[in-house]
mmCIF file of C-alpha atoms and ligand atoms in Angstrom:
data_model
loop_
_atom_site.group_PDB
_atom_site.id
_atom_site.type_symbol
_atom_site.label_atom_id
_atom_site.label_comp_id
_atom_site.label_asym_id
_atom_site.label_seq_id
_atom_site.Cartn_x
_atom_site.Cartn_y
_atom_site.Cartn_z
ATOM 1 C CA MET F 26 29.128 -59.518 50.804
ATOM 2 C CA SER F 27 31.075 -62.849 50.467
ATOM 3 C CA GLY F 28 29.967 -65.051 55.019
ATOM 4 C CA VAL F 29 33.631 -67.486 53.487
ATOM 5 C CA PHE F 30 36.308 -64.756 52.742
ATOM 6 C CA GLN F 31 38.086 -61.816 53.462
ATOM 7 C CA PRO F 32 36.830 -58.471 51.831
ATOM 8 C CA HIS F 33 38.742 -57.082 49.036
ATOM 9 C CA LEU F 34 40.315 -60.549 48.149
ATOM 10 C CA LEU F 35 40.443 -58.878 44.356
ATOM 11 C CA SER F 36 42.095 -54.893 44.917
ATOM 12 C CA GLY F 37 42.964 -53.081 41.782
ATOM 13 C CA LYS F 38 41.836 -56.310 39.373
ATOM 14 C CA ALA F 39 39.841 -55.767 36.784
ATOM 15 C CA ALA F 40 36.911 -58.471 35.408
ATOM 16 C CA TYR F 41 34.975 -58.671 32.589
ATOM 17 C CA VAL F 42 31.607 -61.073 32.835
ATOM 18 C CA THR F 43 29.406 -61.866 30.078
ATOM 19 C CA GLY F 44 25.675 -62.972 30.945
ATOM 20 C CA GLY F 45 26.588 -60.295 33.947
ATOM 21 C CA SER F 46 23.252 -58.515 33.962
ATOM 22 C CA SER F 47 21.118 -61.164 35.542
ATOM 23 C CA GLY F 48 21.700 -64.250 37.602
ATOM 24 C CA ILE F 49 24.229 -66.213 38.162
ATOM 25 C CA CYS F 50 26.519 -64.162 36.594
ATOM 26 C CA LEU F 51 25.212 -60.793 38.279
ATOM 27 C CA GLY F 52 26.154 -62.467 41.640
ATOM 28 C CA ILE F 53 29.505 -63.319 40.934
ATOM 29 C CA ALA F 54 29.713 -60.101 39.082
ATOM 30 C CA GLN F 55 28.461 -58.286 42.456
ATOM 31 C CA LEU F 56 31.254 -60.277 44.955
ATOM 32 C CA PHE F 57 34.020 -59.523 42.806
ATOM 33 C CA ALA F 58 33.297 -55.695 42.561
ATOM 34 C CA ALA F 59 31.965 -56.406 46.531
ATOM 35 C CA HIS F 60 35.866 -58.114 46.467
ATOM 36 C CA GLY F 61 37.659 -54.621 45.479
ATOM 37 C CA ALA F 62 37.188 -55.727 41.362
ATOM 38 C CA ARG F 63 36.168 -53.254 38.136
ATOM 39 C CA VAL F 64 33.486 -55.079 36.781
ATOM 40 C CA GLY F 65 32.960 -54.735 32.554
ATOM 41 C CA ILE F 66 29.464 -56.667 32.361
ATOM 42 C CA GLN F 67 27.977 -57.190 28.898
ATOM 43 C CA SER F 68 24.176 -58.431 27.677
ATOM 44 C CA ARG F 69 22.332 -58.496 24.873
ATOM 45 C CA ASN F 70 18.931 -56.680 26.372
ATOM 46 C CA ARG F 71 20.572 -52.661 27.145
ATOM 47 C CA GLU F 72 18.285 -52.275 29.490
ATOM 48 C CA LYS F 73 18.440 -54.881 32.586
ATOM 49 C CA LEU F 74 22.360 -54.105 31.427
ATOM 50 C CA ASP F 75 21.232 -50.031 32.795
ATOM 51 C CA ALA F 76 19.945 -51.831 36.101
ATOM 52 C CA ALA F 77 22.468 -53.781 36.145
ATOM 53 C CA VAL F 78 25.253 -51.736 36.419
ATOM 54 C CA ALA F 79 23.781 -49.409 38.841
ATOM 55 C CA ALA F 80 23.720 -51.982 41.563
ATOM 56 C CA LEU F 81 27.379 -53.452 41.224
ATOM 57 C CA GLY F 82 27.813 -49.346 41.467
ATOM 58 C CA PRO F 83 30.646 -46.519 40.652
ATOM 59 C CA HIS F 84 33.246 -49.687 39.413
ATOM 60 C CA ALA F 85 31.090 -50.882 37.139
ATOM 61 C CA SER F 86 30.529 -50.619 33.096
ATOM 62 C CA GLY F 87 27.663 -51.787 30.923
ATOM 63 C CA TYR F 88 29.311 -53.375 27.366
ATOM 64 C CA ALA F 89 25.523 -54.384 25.142
ATOM 65 C CA ALA F 90 26.548 -57.198 22.843
ATOM 66 C CA ASP F 91 25.467 -60.726 21.320
ATOM 67 C CA VAL F 92 27.924 -63.197 22.389
ATOM 68 C CA ARG F 93 27.039 -64.904 18.589
ATOM 69 C CA ASP F 94 28.814 -61.263 17.459
ATOM 70 C CA PHE F 95 32.134 -61.883 17.951
ATOM 71 C CA ASP F 96 32.788 -58.967 16.238
ATOM 72 C CA ALA F 97 30.572 -57.242 18.518
ATOM 73 C CA THR F 98 31.650 -59.312 22.007
ATOM 74 C CA ALA F 99 35.348 -57.944 20.525
ATOM 75 C CA GLY F 100 34.576 -54.735 20.167
ATOM 76 C CA ALA F 101 32.725 -54.598 23.880
ATOM 77 C CA LEU F 102 36.287 -56.235 25.486
ATOM 78 C CA ALA F 103 38.337 -53.726 23.572
ATOM 79 C CA ALA F 104 35.758 -51.119 24.742
ATOM 80 C CA PHE F 105 36.190 -52.034 28.382
ATOM 81 C CA ALA F 106 39.344 -52.977 28.456
ATOM 82 C CA ALA F 107 39.997 -49.510 26.696
ATOM 83 C CA THR F 108 39.763 -48.513 31.310
ATOM 84 C CA GLY F 109 42.411 -50.221 32.135
ATOM 85 C CA PRO F 110 44.238 -54.311 32.049
ATOM 86 C CA ILE F 111 41.559 -57.081 31.997
ATOM 87 C CA ASP F 112 42.796 -59.767 34.299
ATOM 88 C CA ILE F 113 39.204 -61.982 34.917
ATOM 89 C CA LEU F 114 37.185 -63.357 32.770
ATOM 90 C CA VAL F 115 34.615 -65.453 33.145
ATOM 91 C CA CYS F 116 31.774 -66.646 30.449
ATOM 92 C CA GLY F 117 28.684 -66.719 31.601
ATOM 93 C CA ALA F 118 26.105 -66.436 28.905
ATOM 94 C CA ALA F 119 23.634 -68.470 28.383
ATOM 95 C CA GLY F 120 20.607 -69.895 26.351
ATOM 96 C CA ASN F 121 17.573 -72.869 27.762
ATOM 97 C CA PHE F 122 14.406 -73.893 27.239
ATOM 98 C CA PRO F 123 13.003 -77.312 27.850
ATOM 99 C CA ALA F 124 11.954 -79.140 24.749
ATOM 100 C CA PRO F 125 12.316 -82.793 24.041
ATOM 101 C CA VAL F 126 14.495 -82.956 20.399
ATOM 102 C CA THR F 127 11.022 -83.763 18.840
ATOM 103 C CA ALA F 128 9.770 -80.694 19.294
ATOM 104 C CA MET F 129 12.770 -78.379 18.796
ATOM 105 C CA SER F 130 14.145 -77.182 16.118
ATOM 106 C CA ALA F 131 17.113 -77.056 14.082
ATOM 107 C CA ASN F 132 17.240 -73.220 15.089
ATOM 108 C CA GLY F 133 16.039 -73.723 18.294
ATOM 109 C CA PHE F 134 19.243 -76.430 18.280
ATOM 110 C CA LYS F 135 21.619 -73.696 16.808
ATOM 111 C CA ALA F 136 20.484 -70.953 19.223
ATOM 112 C CA VAL F 137 21.393 -72.258 22.891
ATOM 113 C CA VAL F 138 24.673 -74.102 21.171
ATOM 114 C CA ASP F 139 26.001 -70.781 19.712
ATOM 115 C CA ILE F 140 24.229 -68.713 22.981
ATOM 116 C CA ASP F 141 26.309 -71.326 25.165
ATOM 117 C CA LEU F 142 29.778 -72.896 23.688
ATOM 118 C CA LEU F 143 29.488 -70.412 20.323
ATOM 119 C CA GLY F 144 29.613 -67.129 22.495
ATOM 120 C CA THR F 145 32.187 -68.694 24.929
ATOM 121 C CA PHE F 146 34.923 -69.086 21.605
ATOM 122 C CA ASN F 147 34.358 -65.514 20.838
ATOM 123 C CA THR F 148 34.502 -64.022 24.409
ATOM 124 C CA CYS F 149 38.417 -66.571 25.538
ATOM 125 C CA ARG F 150 39.210 -65.627 21.615
ATOM 126 C CA ALA F 151 38.576 -62.251 21.002
ATOM 127 C CA ALA F 152 39.356 -61.316 25.514
ATOM 128 C CA PHE F 153 43.209 -63.922 25.252
ATOM 129 C CA GLU F 154 45.567 -61.200 24.414
ATOM 130 C CA LEU F 155 43.669 -58.677 26.474
ATOM 131 C CA LEU F 156 44.280 -61.372 29.799
ATOM 132 C CA ARG F 157 47.704 -62.423 28.574
ATOM 133 C CA LYS F 158 49.739 -62.335 31.946
ATOM 134 C CA PRO F 159 50.954 -64.713 34.722
ATOM 135 C CA GLY F 160 47.972 -64.584 36.991
ATOM 136 C CA ALA F 161 45.272 -64.357 34.150
ATOM 137 C CA SER F 162 41.970 -66.429 34.772
ATOM 138 C CA VAL F 163 39.520 -67.412 32.946
ATOM 139 C CA ILE F 164 35.845 -69.204 34.536
ATOM 140 C CA SER F 165 33.262 -71.057 32.029
ATOM 141 C CA ILE F 166 29.967 -71.400 33.774
ATOM 142 C CA SER F 167 28.907 -74.822 32.610
ATOM 143 C CA ALA F 168 26.129 -77.349 34.270
ATOM 144 C CA THR F 169 26.480 -80.743 35.220
ATOM 145 C CA HIS F 170 24.829 -81.196 31.953
ATOM 146 C CA GLY F 171 28.032 -81.210 30.150
ATOM 147 C CA SER F 172 28.758 -84.968 31.822
ATOM 148 C CA HIS F 173 24.741 -85.593 32.334
ATOM 149 C CA PRO F 174 23.103 -86.040 29.412
ATOM 150 C CA TYR F 175 19.100 -85.151 30.771
ATOM 151 C CA ALA F 176 15.314 -85.924 28.018
ATOM 152 C CA ALA F 177 14.247 -82.370 27.280
ATOM 153 C CA GLN F 178 18.161 -80.648 26.838
ATOM 154 C CA ALA F 179 19.302 -81.871 24.369
ATOM 155 C CA HIS F 180 20.952 -78.633 23.923
ATOM 156 C CA VAL F 181 22.011 -77.961 26.637
ATOM 157 C CA CYS F 182 23.702 -80.803 27.870
ATOM 158 C CA ALA F 183 25.911 -80.283 24.235
ATOM 159 C CA ALA F 184 26.736 -77.742 24.401
ATOM 160 C CA LYS F 185 28.185 -77.853 28.703
ATOM 161 C CA ALA F 186 29.763 -80.777 27.133
ATOM 162 C CA GLY F 187 31.680 -78.412 23.881
ATOM 163 C CA VAL F 188 31.871 -75.222 26.561
ATOM 164 C CA ASP F 189 33.273 -78.076 28.736
ATOM 165 C CA MET F 190 36.190 -79.545 26.422
ATOM 166 C CA LEU F 191 37.217 -77.300 24.794
ATOM 167 C CA ASN F 192 38.439 -75.312 28.076
ATOM 168 C CA ARG F 193 39.855 -77.593 28.638
ATOM 169 C CA VAL F 194 41.796 -77.317 24.989
ATOM 170 C CA LEU F 195 42.403 -72.990 25.934
ATOM 171 C CA ALA F 196 43.757 -74.971 29.209
ATOM 172 C CA LEU F 197 47.475 -76.608 27.695
ATOM 173 C CA GLU F 198 47.219 -73.521 25.477
ATOM 174 C CA TRP F 199 47.576 -70.754 26.960
ATOM 175 C CA GLY F 200 49.028 -72.710 30.768
ATOM 176 C CA PRO F 201 52.412 -71.507 29.678
ATOM 177 C CA ALA F 202 51.368 -68.060 29.081
ATOM 178 C CA GLY F 203 50.543 -67.352 33.299
ATOM 179 C CA VAL F 204 46.286 -67.914 32.102
ATOM 180 C CA ARG F 205 44.882 -70.167 34.471
ATOM 181 C CA VAL F 206 40.991 -71.719 32.173
ATOM 182 C CA ASN F 207 38.407 -73.154 34.735
ATOM 183 C CA VAL F 208 34.885 -73.983 34.530
ATOM 184 C CA ILE F 209 32.391 -74.173 37.276
ATOM 185 C CA ALA F 210 29.360 -76.792 36.597
ATOM 186 C CA PRO F 211 26.485 -75.970 39.227
ATOM 187 C CA GLY F 212 23.280 -77.702 39.993
ATOM 188 C CA PRO F 213 19.939 -76.242 40.899
ATOM 189 C CA VAL F 214 20.444 -73.223 41.218
ATOM 190 C CA ASP F 215 17.904 -70.453 42.819
ATOM 191 C CA GLY F 216 16.763 -67.455 41.780
ATOM 192 C CA THR F 217 18.542 -68.042 38.153
ATOM 193 C CA GLU F 218 15.759 -67.781 34.335
ATOM 194 C CA GLY F 219 17.448 -71.115 33.946
ATOM 195 C CA MET F 220 15.435 -73.169 37.124
ATOM 196 C CA ARG F 221 12.682 -71.212 37.024
ATOM 197 C CA ARG F 222 12.002 -72.292 33.561
ATOM 198 C CA LEU F 223 13.333 -75.893 34.168
ATOM 199 C CA ALA F 224 11.097 -75.978 37.358
ATOM 200 C CA PRO F 225 8.280 -73.444 37.040
ATOM 201 C CA THR F 226 6.377 -74.970 40.257
ATOM 202 C CA ALA F 227 6.202 -75.498 43.131
ATOM 203 C CA GLU F 228 6.322 -79.558 42.784
ATOM 204 C CA ALA F 229 8.199 -79.918 40.350
ATOM 205 C CA ARG F 230 11.164 -77.242 42.540
ATOM 206 C CA ALA F 231 10.226 -79.901 45.294
ATOM 207 C CA GLU F 232 11.273 -83.267 43.680
ATOM 208 C CA VAL F 233 13.802 -81.223 41.798
ATOM 209 C CA ALA F 234 15.516 -80.544 45.502
ATOM 210 C CA ARG F 235 14.642 -84.254 46.343
ATOM 211 C CA ASN F 236 17.550 -85.890 44.726
ATOM 212 C CA VAL F 237 19.967 -83.665 45.514
ATOM 213 C CA PRO F 238 22.032 -84.773 48.546
ATOM 214 C CA LEU F 239 22.716 -80.567 49.890
ATOM 215 C CA GLY F 240 18.896 -81.886 49.485
ATOM 216 C CA ARG F 241 18.746 -77.942 48.634
ATOM 217 C CA PHE F 242 18.572 -75.910 45.678
ATOM 218 C CA ALA F 243 22.336 -73.083 45.552
ATOM 219 C CA ALA F 244 22.252 -70.113 46.318
ATOM 220 C CA ILE F 245 23.739 -67.186 43.492
ATOM 221 C CA GLU F 246 25.823 -67.223 45.900
ATOM 222 C CA GLU F 247 27.351 -69.954 46.473
ATOM 223 C CA ILE F 248 28.337 -70.514 42.861
ATOM 224 C CA ALA F 249 30.051 -66.518 43.426
ATOM 225 C CA GLU F 250 32.216 -68.128 45.817
ATOM 226 C CA ALA F 251 33.505 -70.379 43.702
ATOM 227 C CA ALA F 252 34.781 -67.827 40.658
ATOM 228 C CA LEU F 253 35.848 -65.441 44.027
ATOM 229 C CA PHE F 254 37.842 -68.379 44.524
ATOM 230 C CA LEU F 255 39.330 -69.853 41.657
ATOM 231 C CA SER F 256 40.138 -66.075 40.705
ATOM 232 C CA SER F 257 42.336 -66.010 43.581
ATOM 233 C CA PRO F 258 45.887 -66.464 44.554
ATOM 234 C CA ALA F 259 44.152 -69.649 45.744
ATOM 235 C CA ALA F 260 43.966 -70.698 42.582
ATOM 236 C CA ALA F 261 47.020 -69.837 41.882
ATOM 237 C CA TYR F 262 48.274 -74.354 40.915
ATOM 238 C CA ILE F 263 44.529 -74.965 39.482
ATOM 239 C CA THR F 264 43.654 -74.969 35.584
ATOM 240 C CA GLY F 265 41.470 -77.598 33.685
ATOM 241 C CA THR F 266 39.741 -78.196 35.924
ATOM 242 C CA ILE F 267 35.736 -78.317 36.461
ATOM 243 C CA LEU F 268 35.253 -77.185 39.678
ATOM 244 C CA THR F 269 31.277 -79.304 40.127
ATOM 245 C CA VAL F 270 29.289 -77.657 42.478
ATOM 246 C CA ASP F 271 26.170 -79.104 42.685
ATOM 247 C CA GLY F 272 25.605 -80.158 46.542
ATOM 248 C CA GLY F 273 26.086 -84.134 45.232
ATOM 249 C CA VAL F 274 23.605 -83.661 41.773
ATOM 250 C CA SER F 275 25.650 -85.530 40.155
ATOM 251 C CA LEU F 276 26.579 -88.036 42.377
ATOM 252 C CA ASN F 277 22.535 -89.082 41.736
ATOM 253 C CA GLY F 278 23.386 -89.738 39.034
ATOM 254 C CA GLY F 279 23.018 -85.883 37.737
ATOM 255 C CA ARG F 280 18.713 -86.690 38.326
ATOM 256 C CA PHE F 281 16.705 -83.758 38.649
ATOM 257 C CA LEU F 282 15.476 -82.631 35.705
ATOM 258 C CA ALA F 283 12.363 -83.837 33.173
ATOM 259 C CA ARG F 284 13.150 -87.142 32.618
ATOM 260 C CA GLY F 285 11.263 -87.486 29.961
HETATM 261 N N1 LIG Z 305 10.485 -74.779 22.672
HETATM 262 C C1 LIG Z 305 10.785 -75.013 21.669
HETATM 263 N N2 LIG Z 305 11.392 -73.740 20.766
HETATM 264 C C2 LIG Z 305 12.337 -72.414 21.577
HETATM 265 C C3 LIG Z 305 11.718 -72.880 22.569
HETATM 266 C C4 LIG Z 305 10.945 -73.130 23.648
HETATM 267 N N3 LIG Z 305 10.682 -72.373 24.784
HETATM 268 N N4 LIG Z 305 12.203 -71.843 22.898
HETATM 269 C C5 LIG Z 305 12.673 -70.737 22.211
HETATM 270 N N5 LIG Z 305 12.399 -72.060 20.824
HETATM 271 C C6 LIG Z 305 13.614 -71.748 19.305
HETATM 272 C C7 LIG Z 305 11.748 -70.381 18.101
HETATM 273 O O1 LIG Z 305 10.932 -71.391 17.746
HETATM 274 C C8 LIG Z 305 14.201 -70.869 17.000
HETATM 275 O O2 LIG Z 305 13.510 -71.640 16.337
HETATM 276 P P1 LIG Z 305 13.064 -71.400 14.582
HETATM 277 O O3 LIG Z 305 13.375 -69.833 14.379
HETATM 278 O O4 LIG Z 305 12.976 -72.330 13.842
HETATM 279 O O5 LIG Z 305 10.636 -70.815 15.593
HETATM 280 C C9 LIG Z 305 14.862 -70.515 18.582
HETATM 281 O O6 LIG Z 305 14.240 -71.288 19.555
HETATM 282 C C10 LIG Z 305 15.506 -69.644 18.854
HETATM 283 O O7 LIG Z 305 14.984 -68.479 19.414
HETATM 284 P P2 LIG Z 305 14.478 -66.726 19.350
HETATM 285 O O8 LIG Z 305 13.828 -66.330 20.222
HETATM 286 O O9 LIG Z 305 14.581 -66.642 17.636
HETATM 287 O O10 LIG Z 305 16.067 -67.062 19.345
HETATM 288 P P3 LIG Z 305 17.414 -65.606 20.423
HETATM 289 O O11 LIG Z 305 17.996 -65.542 20.425
HETATM 290 O O12 LIG Z 305 15.952 -64.969 20.899
HETATM 291 O O13 LIG Z 305 16.877 -67.022 22.251
HETATM 292 C C11 LIG Z 305 16.872 -68.619 23.036
HETATM 293 C C12 LIG Z 305 16.736 -67.350 22.528
HETATM 294 C C13 LIG Z 305 15.959 -69.364 21.846
HETATM 295 C C14 LIG Z 305 18.420 -69.270 24.228
HETATM 296 C C15 LIG Z 305 16.161 -67.871 24.130
HETATM 297 O O14 LIG Z 305 15.108 -68.631 25.233
HETATM 298 C C16 LIG Z 305 16.938 -66.765 25.487
HETATM 299 O O15 LIG Z 305 17.403 -65.631 24.877
HETATM 300 N N6 LIG Z 305 17.366 -66.749 26.376
HETATM 301 C C17 LIG Z 305 18.021 -66.370 26.900
HETATM 302 C C18 LIG Z 305 17.771 -66.623 28.586
HETATM 303 C C19 LIG Z 305 17.726 -67.951 29.224
HETATM 304 O O16 LIG Z 305 17.346 -68.939 28.375
HETATM 305 N N7 LIG Z 305 18.648 -68.006 31.142
HETATM 306 C C20 LIG Z 305 18.725 -69.255 31.269
HETATM 307 C C21 LIG Z 305 19.582 -70.049 30.581
HETATM 308 S S1 LIG Z 305 20.473 -71.542 31.482
#
């Protein structure tokens, strides 16, 4: 439960979260469920999905589908919508591995761009008619990679820059329907697969923390609280924005990863 917000901010609402079986997006699903939302989560891995749904409680359901597959994602969203109207969409499924361009195959680049960017497009495109109503909220989880270049992250940087721009276009197109569309750009977040891959040693973690003005990683819950804010009536006039939640690391030229 959030330490900042009063409980039940999302009572009577339903949220669909891709990538919701682990990491930041599981944290978002947990916080939304704690605030009274019905939650549907989508993930590729059936085992992780089942474990997450069990942890989320009786008002949660899970859908096994790859966001790269439009038809599978549309089918999963339709199955969740059959249980009641959708109010909130969180596009969070993502992939990453550190590799310089010379060690990255075309398929490796494509795998990440397809999960992060095409997957976000697929999810938003398939969900729009299901959540189209004033007050609906769409959030995509980007990263400071969308605005800062990092060595060994060409695929993620390109994909997240695309996610940031896609969401600004969607905010323009869907604003007249009353649907708000925003991005959260986290910096380094503790307890995520991404940071396990990018900073696998104690030394690497310390180097990351040294470059963050606030001097530490974010907790998953701190990203979830930003998502809760953006999905709540407190953000009713906010659309098309990128909410950076990075402890100030992007002020530092975003320098917290390997510089090549
Ligand atoms: N270095 C270089 N290339 C790599 C790599 C690495 N560490 N890991 C994967 N690849 C390449 C593969 O070799 C393959 O390319 P190839 O066909 O030319 O050999 C390509 O990436 C796709 O890999 P594959 O494992 O078949 O794809 P996938 O769809 O099963 O997995 C990934 C997608 C690669 C993003 C994988 O890392 C993943 O599933 N990640 C999910 C979890 C995650 O990354 N979480 C962090 C989110 S921030």
